[in-house]
Amino acid sequence: MKTITKIIATSAAVVALFFTTNANAQSRNLGIGLNVGAGTTTGYGLVVGGDIRYQFNVDKQLSIPVTAGYNNFSIKDSYGGGSFGIIPVKVGAKYFFNDSGAGAYGLAELGAGFGTNKGSGTSFVYSPAIGYAWSNGLDLAAKYEGYSNNGSIGFAGIRLAYGFSL
């Protein structure tokens, strides 16, 4: 897939996030996050990235998040060094374990990851997480994110985010 196609697809997803309306205007439905983790596949080291997430609230306990971002995987020197990037675009389900719309939650997302290096292609993305969202907008989650495309890579890490209302 050409780089321009990847940029257009990601841009379209981000624009859709900003122009979507939600029936529950009081909720914090837009979040910006920082992802930091360690590669779980031999040869990969530190993974750093960021994302933007919009949540369509079904009720106080369940939402449908749509997430787009960028993750940079470093390659260990003993495996040639360098790095490569992936643009994940995901949709999922987020369930709060109480009915307040804050507190502990579980999250599962699926989608596509667009490699930014020449010849890297598109991967299937899966990402389970558990986290805690405070009513002031802070959100901290432990997550795994896997990419599958003629082999698999992934990382285990944390996502620290801040959510706000549109």
Coordinates of C-alpha atoms in Angstrom, one line a residue:
M1 CA 0.0 0.0 0.0
K2 CA 1.4 3.4 -1.0
T3 CA 2.3 5.9 1.8
I4 CA -0.2 8.5 0.4
T5 CA -3.0 5.9 0.7
K6 CA -2.0 5.2 4.3
I7 CA -2.0 8.9 5.1
I8 CA -5.4 9.4 3.5
A9 CA -6.9 6.5 5.3
T10 CA -5.6 7.6 8.7
S11 CA -6.7 11.2 8.1
A12 CA -10.2 10.1 7.1
A13 CA -10.5 8.1 10.4
V14 CA -9.3 11.1 12.5
V15 CA -11.7 13.5 10.7
A16 CA -14.6 11.0 11.3
L17 CA -13.7 11.0 15.0
F18 CA -14.1 14.8 15.2
F19 CA -17.4 15.1 13.3
T20 CA -19.3 12.3 15.0
T21 CA -22.0 13.2 17.5
N22 CA -22.9 11.4 20.7
A23 CA -26.2 11.3 22.6
N24 CA -24.5 11.5 26.0
A25 CA -22.9 14.9 25.9
Q26 CA -21.8 14.8 29.5
S27 CA -19.3 12.0 29.0
R28 CA -15.6 12.3 28.3
N29 CA -15.7 10.8 24.8
L30 CA -12.4 11.9 23.2
G31 CA -9.0 10.8 24.5
I32 CA -5.4 11.4 23.6
G33 CA -2.9 8.8 24.8
L34 CA 0.7 7.9 25.0
N35 CA 1.7 4.3 24.6
V36 CA 5.0 2.9 25.9
G37 CA 6.0 -0.8 26.0
A38 CA 8.5 -3.5 25.3
G39 CA 8.5 -5.7 22.2
T40 CA 7.4 -9.2 22.9
T41 CA 9.0 -10.7 19.7
T42 CA 12.7 -11.5 19.5
G43 CA 14.8 -8.6 18.2
Y44 CA 12.4 -5.8 19.1
G45 CA 13.0 -3.4 22.0
L46 CA 11.3 -0.2 23.1
V47 CA 7.9 0.7 21.5
V48 CA 6.7 4.3 21.8
G49 CA 3.6 5.8 20.2
G50 CA 0.5 7.9 20.6
D51 CA -3.1 7.7 19.7
I52 CA -6.4 9.5 19.6
R53 CA -9.6 7.6 20.6
Y54 CA -13.3 8.5 20.3
Q55 CA -15.8 6.6 22.3
F56 CA -19.4 6.1 21.2
N57 CA -21.2 5.6 24.6
V58 CA -23.9 2.9 24.5
D59 CA -24.6 3.4 28.2
K60 CA -22.6 4.2 31.3
Q61 CA -20.9 0.8 31.3
L62 CA -20.4 0.1 27.6
S63 CA -18.8 2.1 24.8
I64 CA -17.5 1.5 21.3
P65 CA -14.0 3.1 20.9
V66 CA -12.5 4.0 17.6
T67 CA -8.7 4.5 17.8
A68 CA -6.1 5.7 15.4
G69 CA -2.4 6.4 16.2
Y70 CA 1.2 5.7 15.5
N71 CA 3.6 3.2 17.2
N72 CA 7.4 3.1 16.6
F73 CA 9.2 -0.2 17.2
S74 CA 12.9 -0.1 17.8
I75 CA 15.0 -3.0 16.5
K76 CA 17.8 -4.2 18.8
D77 CA 21.4 -3.5 17.6
S78 CA 22.1 -7.3 17.6
Y79 CA 19.3 -7.7 15.0
G80 CA 20.5 -4.9 12.7
G81 CA 19.3 -1.8 14.6
G82 CA 16.9 0.9 13.4
S83 CA 13.2 1.2 13.8
F84 CA 9.9 1.0 11.9
G85 CA 6.5 2.5 12.4
I86 CA 2.9 1.2 12.3
I87 CA -0.3 3.2 12.0
P88 CA -3.0 1.2 13.8
V89 CA -6.7 1.9 13.2
K90 CA -8.9 -0.1 15.5
V91 CA -12.5 -0.4 16.8
G92 CA -13.6 -2.3 19.9
A93 CA -15.7 -2.6 23.0
K94 CA -14.9 -1.1 26.4
Y95 CA -16.8 -2.3 29.4
F96 CA -16.7 -0.6 32.9
F97 CA -17.2 -3.0 35.8
N98 CA -19.4 -0.6 37.7
D99 CA -22.3 1.6 36.5
S100 CA -20.7 5.0 37.2
G101 CA -18.9 5.3 33.8
A102 CA -15.5 5.5 35.6
G103 CA -13.3 3.0 37.4
A104 CA -11.9 -0.3 36.3
Y105 CA -12.7 -1.5 32.8
G106 CA -11.8 -4.2 30.2
L107 CA -11.2 -3.3 26.5
A108 CA -10.8 -5.4 23.3
E109 CA -10.0 -3.8 20.0
L110 CA -9.5 -5.2 16.4
G111 CA -8.4 -3.4 13.2
A112 CA -5.6 -2.9 10.7
G113 CA -2.1 -1.7 11.1
F114 CA -0.5 0.1 8.2
G115 CA 3.3 -0.2 8.1
T116 CA 5.2 3.0 7.3
N117 CA 8.4 1.4 5.9
K118 CA 8.6 0.4 2.3
G119 CA 7.2 -3.1 1.7
S120 CA 5.9 -3.5 5.3
G121 CA 2.2 -3.9 4.2
T122 CA -0.9 -4.0 6.2
S123 CA -1.4 -6.2 9.4
F124 CA -4.3 -7.5 11.3
V125 CA -4.2 -5.8 14.8
Y126 CA -5.6 -7.1 18.0
S127 CA -5.3 -5.3 21.4
P128 CA -6.8 -6.5 24.7
A129 CA -6.4 -4.2 27.8
I130 CA -7.4 -3.7 31.4
G131 CA -7.4 -0.2 32.9
Y132 CA -8.8 2.4 35.2
A133 CA -10.4 5.7 34.2
W134 CA -10.8 8.5 36.8
S135 CA -13.7 10.9 36.6
N136 CA -11.2 13.8 36.1
G137 CA -10.3 12.4 32.6
L138 CA -7.1 10.5 33.4
D139 CA -7.0 6.9 32.1
L140 CA -4.2 4.3 32.7
A141 CA -4.3 0.9 31.0
A142 CA -2.1 -2.2 30.8
K143 CA -2.3 -3.5 27.2
Y144 CA -1.0 -5.9 24.7
E145 CA -1.0 -5.1 21.0
G146 CA -0.3 -7.7 18.4
Y147 CA 0.2 -7.4 14.6
S148 CA -0.1 -10.3 12.3
N149 CA 1.1 -10.2 8.7
N150 CA 3.1 -13.2 7.5
G151 CA 4.4 -13.6 11.0
S152 CA 3.5 -11.8 14.2
I153 CA 5.0 -9.0 16.3
G154 CA 3.7 -7.2 19.3
F155 CA 4.3 -5.3 22.5
A156 CA 3.2 -5.3 26.1
G157 CA 2.9 -1.9 27.7
I158 CA 0.9 0.9 29.2
R159 CA -1.4 3.6 27.8
L160 CA -1.6 6.9 29.7
A161 CA -4.4 9.1 28.4
Y162 CA -6.5 12.1 29.1
G163 CA -10.1 12.2 28.0
F164 CA -12.4 15.2 27.5
S165 CA -15.8 16.1 26.1
L166 CA -16.4 17.5 22.7

